[in-house]
Structure formats: structure tokens, C-alpha cells
Coordinates of C-alpha atoms and ligand atoms in Angstrom, one line a residue:
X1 CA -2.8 -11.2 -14.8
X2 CA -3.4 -7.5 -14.5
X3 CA -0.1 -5.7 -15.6
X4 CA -1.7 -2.7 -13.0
X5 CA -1.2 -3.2 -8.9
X6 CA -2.6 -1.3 -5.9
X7 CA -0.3 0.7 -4.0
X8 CA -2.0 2.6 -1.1
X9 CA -4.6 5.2 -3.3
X10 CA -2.1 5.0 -6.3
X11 CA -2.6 2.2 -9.1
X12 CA 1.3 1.9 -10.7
X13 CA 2.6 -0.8 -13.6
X14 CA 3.5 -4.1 -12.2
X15 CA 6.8 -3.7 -12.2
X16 CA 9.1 -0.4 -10.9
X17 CA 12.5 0.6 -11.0
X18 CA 15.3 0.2 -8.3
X19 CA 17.7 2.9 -8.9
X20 CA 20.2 1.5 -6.0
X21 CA 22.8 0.5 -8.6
X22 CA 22.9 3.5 -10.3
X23 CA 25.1 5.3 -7.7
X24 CA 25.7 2.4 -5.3
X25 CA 26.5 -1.3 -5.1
X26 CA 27.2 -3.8 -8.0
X27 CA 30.4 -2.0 -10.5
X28 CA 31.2 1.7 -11.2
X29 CA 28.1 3.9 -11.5
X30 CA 28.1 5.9 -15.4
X31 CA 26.1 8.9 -14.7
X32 CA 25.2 9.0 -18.3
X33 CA 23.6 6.0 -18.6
X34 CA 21.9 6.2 -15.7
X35 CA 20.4 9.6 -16.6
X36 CA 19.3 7.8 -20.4
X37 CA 18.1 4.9 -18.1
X38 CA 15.7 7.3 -16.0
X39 CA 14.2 8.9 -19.0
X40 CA 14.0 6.1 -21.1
X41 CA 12.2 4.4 -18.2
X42 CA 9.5 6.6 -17.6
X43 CA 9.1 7.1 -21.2
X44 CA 8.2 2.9 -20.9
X45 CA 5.4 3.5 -19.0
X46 CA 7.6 2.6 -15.7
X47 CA 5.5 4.6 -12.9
X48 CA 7.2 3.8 -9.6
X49 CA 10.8 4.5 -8.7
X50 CA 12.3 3.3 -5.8
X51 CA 15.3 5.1 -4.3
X52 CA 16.9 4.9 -0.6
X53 CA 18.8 7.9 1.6
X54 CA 21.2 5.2 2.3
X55 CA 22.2 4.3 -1.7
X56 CA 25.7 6.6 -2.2
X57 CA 25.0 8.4 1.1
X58 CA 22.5 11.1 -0.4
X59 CA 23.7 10.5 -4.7
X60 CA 21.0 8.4 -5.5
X61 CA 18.3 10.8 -4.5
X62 CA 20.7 13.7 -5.5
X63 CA 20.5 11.7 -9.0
X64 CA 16.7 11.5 -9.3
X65 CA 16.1 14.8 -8.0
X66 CA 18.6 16.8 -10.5
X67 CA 17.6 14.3 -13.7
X68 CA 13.8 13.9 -13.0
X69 CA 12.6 17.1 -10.9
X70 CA 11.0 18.3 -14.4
X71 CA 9.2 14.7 -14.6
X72 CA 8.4 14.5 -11.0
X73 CA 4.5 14.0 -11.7
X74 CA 4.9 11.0 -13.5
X75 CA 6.0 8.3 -10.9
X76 CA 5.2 7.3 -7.2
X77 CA 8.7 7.9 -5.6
X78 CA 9.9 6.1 -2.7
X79 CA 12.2 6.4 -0.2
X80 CA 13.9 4.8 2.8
X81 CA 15.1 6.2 5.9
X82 CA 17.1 4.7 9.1
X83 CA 20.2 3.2 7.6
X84 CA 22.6 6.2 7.6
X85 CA 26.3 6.8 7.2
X86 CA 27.5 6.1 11.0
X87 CA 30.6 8.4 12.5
X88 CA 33.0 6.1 10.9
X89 CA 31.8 7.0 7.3
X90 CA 30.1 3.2 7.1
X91 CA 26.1 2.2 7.0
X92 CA 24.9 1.9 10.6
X93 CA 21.0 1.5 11.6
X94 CA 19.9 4.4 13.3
X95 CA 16.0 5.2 13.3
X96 CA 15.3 7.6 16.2
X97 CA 12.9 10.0 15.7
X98 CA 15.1 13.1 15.5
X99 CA 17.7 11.0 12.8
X100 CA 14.2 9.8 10.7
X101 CA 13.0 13.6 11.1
X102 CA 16.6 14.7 9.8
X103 CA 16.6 12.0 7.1
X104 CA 13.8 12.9 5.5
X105 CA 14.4 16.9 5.1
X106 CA 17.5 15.8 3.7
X107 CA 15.8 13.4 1.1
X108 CA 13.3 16.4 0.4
X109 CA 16.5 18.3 -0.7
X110 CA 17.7 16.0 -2.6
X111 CA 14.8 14.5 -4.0
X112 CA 13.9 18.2 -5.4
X113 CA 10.5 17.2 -4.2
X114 CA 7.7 18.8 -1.0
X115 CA 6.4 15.6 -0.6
X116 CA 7.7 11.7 -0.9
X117 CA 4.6 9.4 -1.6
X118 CA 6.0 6.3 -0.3
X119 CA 8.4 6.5 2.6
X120 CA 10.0 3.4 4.9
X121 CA 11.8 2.1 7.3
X122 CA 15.1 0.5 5.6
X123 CA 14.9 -1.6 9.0
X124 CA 13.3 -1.6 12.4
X125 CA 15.7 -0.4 14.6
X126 CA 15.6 -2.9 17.9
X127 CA 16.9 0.1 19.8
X128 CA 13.9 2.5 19.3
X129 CA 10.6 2.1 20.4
X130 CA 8.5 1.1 17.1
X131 CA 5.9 3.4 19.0
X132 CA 8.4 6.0 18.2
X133 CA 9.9 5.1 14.9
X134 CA 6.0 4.6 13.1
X135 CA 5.0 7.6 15.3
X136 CA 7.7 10.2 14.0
X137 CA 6.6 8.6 10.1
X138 CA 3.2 9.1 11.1
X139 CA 3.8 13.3 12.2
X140 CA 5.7 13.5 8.8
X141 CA 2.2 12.3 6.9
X142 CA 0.3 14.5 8.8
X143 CA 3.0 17.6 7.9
X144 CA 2.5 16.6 4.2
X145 CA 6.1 15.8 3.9
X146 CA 5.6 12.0 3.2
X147 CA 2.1 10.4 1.7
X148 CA 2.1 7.0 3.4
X149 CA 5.0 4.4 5.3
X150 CA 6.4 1.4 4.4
X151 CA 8.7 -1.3 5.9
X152 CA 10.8 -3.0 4.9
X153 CA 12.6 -6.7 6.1
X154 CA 10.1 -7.1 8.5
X155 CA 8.4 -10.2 10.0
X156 CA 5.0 -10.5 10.4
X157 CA 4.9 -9.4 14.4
X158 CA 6.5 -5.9 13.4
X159 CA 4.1 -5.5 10.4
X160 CA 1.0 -6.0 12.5
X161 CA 2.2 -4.0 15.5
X162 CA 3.0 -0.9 13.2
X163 CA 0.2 -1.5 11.1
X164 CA -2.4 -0.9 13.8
X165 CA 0.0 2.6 15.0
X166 CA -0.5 3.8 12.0
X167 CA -1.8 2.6 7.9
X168 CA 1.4 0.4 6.0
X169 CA 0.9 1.1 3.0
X170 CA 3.8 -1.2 1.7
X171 CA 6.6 -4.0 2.9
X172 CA 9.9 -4.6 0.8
X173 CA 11.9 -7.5 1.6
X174 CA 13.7 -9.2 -0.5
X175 CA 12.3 -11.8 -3.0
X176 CA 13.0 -14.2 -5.8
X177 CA 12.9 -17.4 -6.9
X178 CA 16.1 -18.0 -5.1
X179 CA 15.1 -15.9 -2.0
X180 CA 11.7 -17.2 -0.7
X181 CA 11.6 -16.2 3.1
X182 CA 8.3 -13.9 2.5
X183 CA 6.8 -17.0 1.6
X184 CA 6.6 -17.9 5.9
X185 CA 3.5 -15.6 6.4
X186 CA 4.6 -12.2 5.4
X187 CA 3.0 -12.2 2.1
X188 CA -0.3 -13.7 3.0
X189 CA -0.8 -10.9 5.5
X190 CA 0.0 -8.1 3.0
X191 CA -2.7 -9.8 0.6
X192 CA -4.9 -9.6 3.6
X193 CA -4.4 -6.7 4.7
X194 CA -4.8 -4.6 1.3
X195 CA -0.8 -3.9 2.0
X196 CA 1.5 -3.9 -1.3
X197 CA 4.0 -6.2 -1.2
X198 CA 7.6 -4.9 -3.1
X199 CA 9.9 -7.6 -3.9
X200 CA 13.6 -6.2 -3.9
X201 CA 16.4 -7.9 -5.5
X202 CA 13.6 -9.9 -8.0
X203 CA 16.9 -11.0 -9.7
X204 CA 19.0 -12.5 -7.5
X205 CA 21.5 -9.4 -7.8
X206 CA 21.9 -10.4 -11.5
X207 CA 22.4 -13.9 -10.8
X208 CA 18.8 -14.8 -12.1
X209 CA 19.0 -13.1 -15.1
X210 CA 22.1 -15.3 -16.1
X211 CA 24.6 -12.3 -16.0
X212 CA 26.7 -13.3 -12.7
X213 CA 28.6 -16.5 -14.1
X214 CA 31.8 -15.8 -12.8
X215 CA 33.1 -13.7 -9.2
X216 CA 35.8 -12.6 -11.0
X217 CA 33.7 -10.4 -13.2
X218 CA 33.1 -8.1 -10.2
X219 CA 34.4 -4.7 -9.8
X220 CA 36.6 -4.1 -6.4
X221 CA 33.8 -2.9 -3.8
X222 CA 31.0 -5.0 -5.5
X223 CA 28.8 -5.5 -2.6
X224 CA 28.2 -9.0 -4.2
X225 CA 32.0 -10.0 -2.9
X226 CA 30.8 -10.0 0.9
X227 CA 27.7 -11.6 0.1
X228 CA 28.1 -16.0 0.4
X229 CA 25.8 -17.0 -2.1
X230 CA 28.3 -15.2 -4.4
X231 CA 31.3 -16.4 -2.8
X232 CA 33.8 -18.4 -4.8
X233 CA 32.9 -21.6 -3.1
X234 CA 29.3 -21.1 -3.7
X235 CA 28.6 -19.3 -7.0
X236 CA 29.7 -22.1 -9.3
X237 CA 27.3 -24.5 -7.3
X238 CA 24.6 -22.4 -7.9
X239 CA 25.0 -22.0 -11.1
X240 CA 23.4 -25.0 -11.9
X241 CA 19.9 -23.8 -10.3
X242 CA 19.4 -21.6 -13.9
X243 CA 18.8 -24.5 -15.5
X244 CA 14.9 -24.4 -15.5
X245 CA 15.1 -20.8 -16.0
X246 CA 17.1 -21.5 -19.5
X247 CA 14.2 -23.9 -20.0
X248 CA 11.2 -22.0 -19.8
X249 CA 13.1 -19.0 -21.7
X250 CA 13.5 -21.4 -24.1
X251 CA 9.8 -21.9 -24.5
X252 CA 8.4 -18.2 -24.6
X253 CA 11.4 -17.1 -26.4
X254 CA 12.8 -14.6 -23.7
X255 CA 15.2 -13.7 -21.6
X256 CA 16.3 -15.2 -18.0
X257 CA 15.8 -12.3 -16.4
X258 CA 11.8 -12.1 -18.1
X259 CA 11.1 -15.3 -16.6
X260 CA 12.4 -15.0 -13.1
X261 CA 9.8 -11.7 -13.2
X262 CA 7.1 -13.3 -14.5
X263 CA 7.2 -16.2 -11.9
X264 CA 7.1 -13.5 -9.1
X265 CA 4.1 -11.8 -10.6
X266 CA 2.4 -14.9 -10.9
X267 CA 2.4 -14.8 -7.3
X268 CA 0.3 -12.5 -6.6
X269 CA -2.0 -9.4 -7.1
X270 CA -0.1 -7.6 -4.7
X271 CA 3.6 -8.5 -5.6
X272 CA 5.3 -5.6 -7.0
X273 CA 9.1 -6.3 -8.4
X274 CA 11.5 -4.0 -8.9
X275 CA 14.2 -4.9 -10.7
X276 CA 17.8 -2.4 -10.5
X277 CA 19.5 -1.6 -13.5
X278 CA 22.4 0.8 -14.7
X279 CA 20.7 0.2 -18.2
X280 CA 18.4 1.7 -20.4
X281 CA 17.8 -1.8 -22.5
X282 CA 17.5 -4.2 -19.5
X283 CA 14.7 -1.5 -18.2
X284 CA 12.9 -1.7 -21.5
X285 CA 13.7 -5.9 -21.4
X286 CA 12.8 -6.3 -17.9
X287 CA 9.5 -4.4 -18.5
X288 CA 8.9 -6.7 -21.2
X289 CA 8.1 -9.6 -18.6
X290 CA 4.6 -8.0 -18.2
X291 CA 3.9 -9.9 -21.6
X292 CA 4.9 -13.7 -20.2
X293 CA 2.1 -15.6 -18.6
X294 CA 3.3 -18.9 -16.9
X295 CA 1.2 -21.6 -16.7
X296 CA 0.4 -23.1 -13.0
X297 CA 2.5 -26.0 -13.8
X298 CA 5.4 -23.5 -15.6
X299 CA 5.0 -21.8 -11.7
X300 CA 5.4 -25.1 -10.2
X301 CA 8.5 -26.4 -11.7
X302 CA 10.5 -23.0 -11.1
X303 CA 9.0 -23.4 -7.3
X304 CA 10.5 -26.6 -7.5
X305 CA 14.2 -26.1 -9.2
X306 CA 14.6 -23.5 -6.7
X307 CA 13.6 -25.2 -3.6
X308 CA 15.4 -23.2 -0.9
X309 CA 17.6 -25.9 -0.2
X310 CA 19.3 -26.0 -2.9
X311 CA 20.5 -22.9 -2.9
X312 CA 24.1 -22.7 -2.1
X313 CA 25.0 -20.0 0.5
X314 CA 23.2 -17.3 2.7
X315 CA 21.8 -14.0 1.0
X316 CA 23.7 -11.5 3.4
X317 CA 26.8 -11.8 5.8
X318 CA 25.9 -12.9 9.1
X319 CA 26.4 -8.6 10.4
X320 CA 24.2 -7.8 7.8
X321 CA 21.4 -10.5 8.2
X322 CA 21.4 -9.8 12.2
X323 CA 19.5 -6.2 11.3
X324 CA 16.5 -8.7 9.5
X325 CA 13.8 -9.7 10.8
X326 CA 13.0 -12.4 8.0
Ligands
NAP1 N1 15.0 -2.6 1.0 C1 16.3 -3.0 0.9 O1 16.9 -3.4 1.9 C2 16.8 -3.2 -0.5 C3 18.0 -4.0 -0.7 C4 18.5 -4.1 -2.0 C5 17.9 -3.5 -3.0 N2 16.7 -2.8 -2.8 C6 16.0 -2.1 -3.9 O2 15.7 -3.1 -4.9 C7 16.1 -2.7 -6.2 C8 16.5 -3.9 -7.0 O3 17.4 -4.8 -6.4 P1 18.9 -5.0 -6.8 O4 19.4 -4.0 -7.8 O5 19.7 -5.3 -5.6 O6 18.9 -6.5 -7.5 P2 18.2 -7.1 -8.8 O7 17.2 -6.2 -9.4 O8 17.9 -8.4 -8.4 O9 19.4 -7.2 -9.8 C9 20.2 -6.1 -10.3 C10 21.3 -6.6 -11.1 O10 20.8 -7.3 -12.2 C11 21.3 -6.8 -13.4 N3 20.2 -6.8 -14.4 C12 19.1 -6.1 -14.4 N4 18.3 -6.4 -15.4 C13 19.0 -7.3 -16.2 C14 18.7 -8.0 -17.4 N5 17.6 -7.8 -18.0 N6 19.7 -8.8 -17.9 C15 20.8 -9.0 -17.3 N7 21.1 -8.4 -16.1 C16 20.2 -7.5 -15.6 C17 21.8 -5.4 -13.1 O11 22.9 -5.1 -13.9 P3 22.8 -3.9 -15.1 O12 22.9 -2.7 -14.3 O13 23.9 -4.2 -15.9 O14 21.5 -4.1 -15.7 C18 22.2 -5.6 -11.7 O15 23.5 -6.0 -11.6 C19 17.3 -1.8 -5.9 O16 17.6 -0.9 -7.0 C20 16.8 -1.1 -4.6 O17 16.0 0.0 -5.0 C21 16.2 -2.6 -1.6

């Protein structure tokens, strides 16, 4: 398995970084460990960081632009536009052109970059034309302010569409051994269609790496507390699902978290994780899965343990899942 993948006209390690949690999401964000994570990360060969206007409202980029400007020609950066902060301070879906054109100055700003190589669509907004949502990303290329466009929680439909108004040069959805809906068609087309494929969440939010046993662990404002899978009800009956995961840990001596990453790159040439942390060792452990080869029937008895219906609980809340397409 190469440890190298093909994103657009850039060739980046097989695994990025998600910087979400750093200001955003799962417990209380420590700005000093995320600035020793960020160094310490590219400094482990990690070549592609992912980032989002969305995460903190403008912090996370703010925190990649003031720790990594000096570093800033050492990774692919991406970023996501059209999930905003609405009028009532909450995240609301808004991706018309003059909001995506707004977005992405802002994200310039606080990127401390001229140009973002990889910029998406955090979602299709159903409201907007996708002539007009791919054709305002597409002025941006040719302004030099963004390199190429992703999307990102898209069907297949959507993918094609935008793919013939203009090159996509990537699609994140989520994926994991417990979340397999890019398994119905989305992933073959990015394999045939030369289009990178960025699984988000690769570990269950924690969950596949062993390190959500218990809901009362989570900080107030968790976004893991609104999400079912993690609800009271359902987290103790899925704990049961890291049983093969222990297993084949077991066998190459590593971590959860190593395995559940290794079984995703077995799937394909194209499959790019990205694994979030607020930590400088789980970036250097999760790194390490580049090492773990499974074998085809390893790959088939973690396909198996988590068939999707035993998985207790949806991935999102029903609001949240209605802005998906998959
Ligand atoms: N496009 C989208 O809509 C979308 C949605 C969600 C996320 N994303 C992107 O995907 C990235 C990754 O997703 P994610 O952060 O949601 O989920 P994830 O990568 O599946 O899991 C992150 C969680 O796992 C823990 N973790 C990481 N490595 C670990 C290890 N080796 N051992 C034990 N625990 C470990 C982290 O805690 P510690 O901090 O303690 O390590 C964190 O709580 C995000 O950063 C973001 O860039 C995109």
C-alpha cells in the first residue's frame, strides 16, 4: 500500500490532519497543545491540514494562520465554505454566491494565506443553484484565490453534476468502519473519476479509537451529546462493536485507533483519512497506522463486525442529517 495519495496535482501522505477539535466540538480547546500539535505534526511528515470557516466561527483558521503562516509551504491547506454563523449566532447553511465570495476573503484573512489549495462546499445548499454555488468556486480559481473545489456530503447525482461545471478535485463525507454510507456508489465514482476521496471522522469521533467508553466523560457542549450513536441509550450498546478492533490490535501490537485507520486505507488508493486531534502524541500514533498492513481476510472480518446494522443509533440528529445528501 503506498503511504503517498493523489490529490488534484499535489501528491500528500496518506493520512492528514483535522484541526476541527482544536477550537471546536469534542471538550475545551488548550491553545497550547494545539499550537505543539500543529508543529509537531508537520514536523511528522503530516502534509495536508484540513480546517473549515465554520470550526469556532473563524478560530480555527485564525489558529492555523497565526501558528503556521511561517510553515505555510509545507502542507496542502483546505478549507470549507457555506455553513456560517446564521443571525442568531448558530450554524446555518448558506452558500450563495456573494456569502461563498465573502467566506472565502474572510478565510484568506485568517488563514494568513493569497491562496487556499483545496476549497469546498461544507454542503450543497438546496436553495442555490449548484450552477451558481460551483460557478462562484470556479471565478475564485480563476482569481487565484482558491487552487481547486471540493465537496463534501454529497451523493453521487451532485458529484457528477458539479463535476462536469467545473474539475472536483475532492469529496469529504464521513467514513469509518462504523459509518459506511460512501460505500453506495460515492466512492467508486471518485476512484473513477481520478477524484480524492477524504474520509472525515475516520474514528468514529473517538469512539473507534476506544477513548469514548462512557457519555459522562463529555464536557458540557460536546457536540457528541446531541449526536444518537452517543446517546445514553445507545453508547453502551455499541460498545461491544470494538471488540474485533481489540482483536486485531492485539495481533500487530497497536493501538485501536491504528487499526480503524489502516482498515480505511486498505480501501482504496484514493481514500485519504483525516483523523482530529487536540494532541501532539495521538498525531504522531495516528500517523503510525501508515506502518499496519491488514490482510484481505483481517479487512474482511472488521467489514463484518461492523456491519451497519449493528450499529446502534444514527450519526447526526435528524436537523443535522436533513442538510446530507448521503
Ligand atoms: N466535512 C464535514 O462536515 C466534517 C465533519 C466533521 C469533521 N470534519 C473534519 O474531519 C476531521 C476529523 O474528524 P473528527 O475530529 O470529527 O473525528 P475523528 O477524527 O474520528 O475523532 C476525533 C476524536 O478522536 C480522538 N482521538 C484522535 N486520535 C486518537 C488516538 N490515537 N487515541 C485516542 N483518541 C484519539 C480525539 O481526541 P484527542 O483530541 O484527545 O486526540 C477526538 O476526540 C475534523 O478535524 C474536521 O477537519 C469534517
Amino acid at each position: 500500500m503506498s503511504e503517498i495519495r493523489r490529490l488534484a496535482d499535489y501528491e500528500v501522505k496518506a493520512i492528514g490532519l483535522g484541526c476541527m477539535s482544536m477550537s471546536h466540538a469534542y471538550g475545551i480547546p488548550n491553545r497550547i497543545e494545539a499550537e505543539r500539535t500543529l508543529h509537531r505534526a508537520l514536523d511528522l511528515g503530516y502534509d495536508f491540514l484540513d480546517t473549515a470557516a465554520l470550526y469556532g466561527f473563524g478560530k480555527n483558521e485564525q489558529l492555523l494562520g497565526e501558528v503556521l503562516e511561517k510553515r505555510r509551504q509545507e502542507y496542502v491547506l483546505a478549507s470549507k465554505c457555506g455553513l456560517i454563523r446564521g443571525p442568531d449566532g448558530k450554524r446555518s447553511l448558506n452558500a450563495k454566491p456573494e456569502v461563498i465570495i465573502k467566506t472565502c476573503e474572510k478565510s484568506l484573512r485568517n488563514l494568513r494565506t493569497d491562496c487556499i489549495d483545496l476549497y469546498y462546499l461544507h454542503r450543497v445548499d438546496t436553495n442555490v443553484p449548484l450552477e451558481d454555488q460551483i460557478g462562484t468556486l470556479a471565478r475564485l480559481v480563476e482569481e487565484g484565490k482558491i487552487k481547486h473545489i471540493g465537496l463534501s456530503e454529497v451523493a453521487v447525482p451532485t458529484i457528477e453534476k458539479a463535476h462536469s461545471i467545473h474539475p472536483i478535485a475532492a469529496v469529504q463525507s464521513e467514513y469509518s468502519l462504523w459509518t459506511r454510507n460512501p460505500e453506495n456508489g460515492v466512492l467508486d465514482y471518485c476512484k473513477n473519476n481520478g477524484i480524492a476521496f477524504v474520509a472525515f471522522s475516520p474514528l468514529g469521533r473517538g469512539f473507534l479509537a476506544g477513548a469514548t467508553l462512557d457519555t459522562r466523560s463529555f464536557a458540557s457542549g460536546d457536540l457528541r451529546l446531541t449526536m444518537p450513536r452517543f446517546s445514553e441509550e445507545n453508547l453502551p450498546k455499541n460498545l461491544p462493536l470494538l471488540e474485533p478492533l481489540k482483536k486485531h490490535a492485539a495481533v500487530h501490537n497497536c493501538s485501536l485507533a491504528q487499526i480503524a485507520l489502516a482498515w480505511l486505507l486498505g480501501k482504496g488508493q484514493h481514500i485519504i483519512p483525516i483523523p482530529g486531534t487536540q494532541q501532539a502524541g495521538h498525531a504522531e500514533e495516528n500517523v503510525g497506522a501508515l506502518e499496519i498492513k491488514l490482510s484481505a481476510q483481517e479487512m474482511l472480518e472488521l467489514d463484518n463486525g461492523f456491519n451497519p446494522g449493528k450499529v446502534q443509533g444514527e450519526r447526526y440528529s435528524a436537523a443535522v442529517l436533513a442538510t446530507m445528501e448521503t
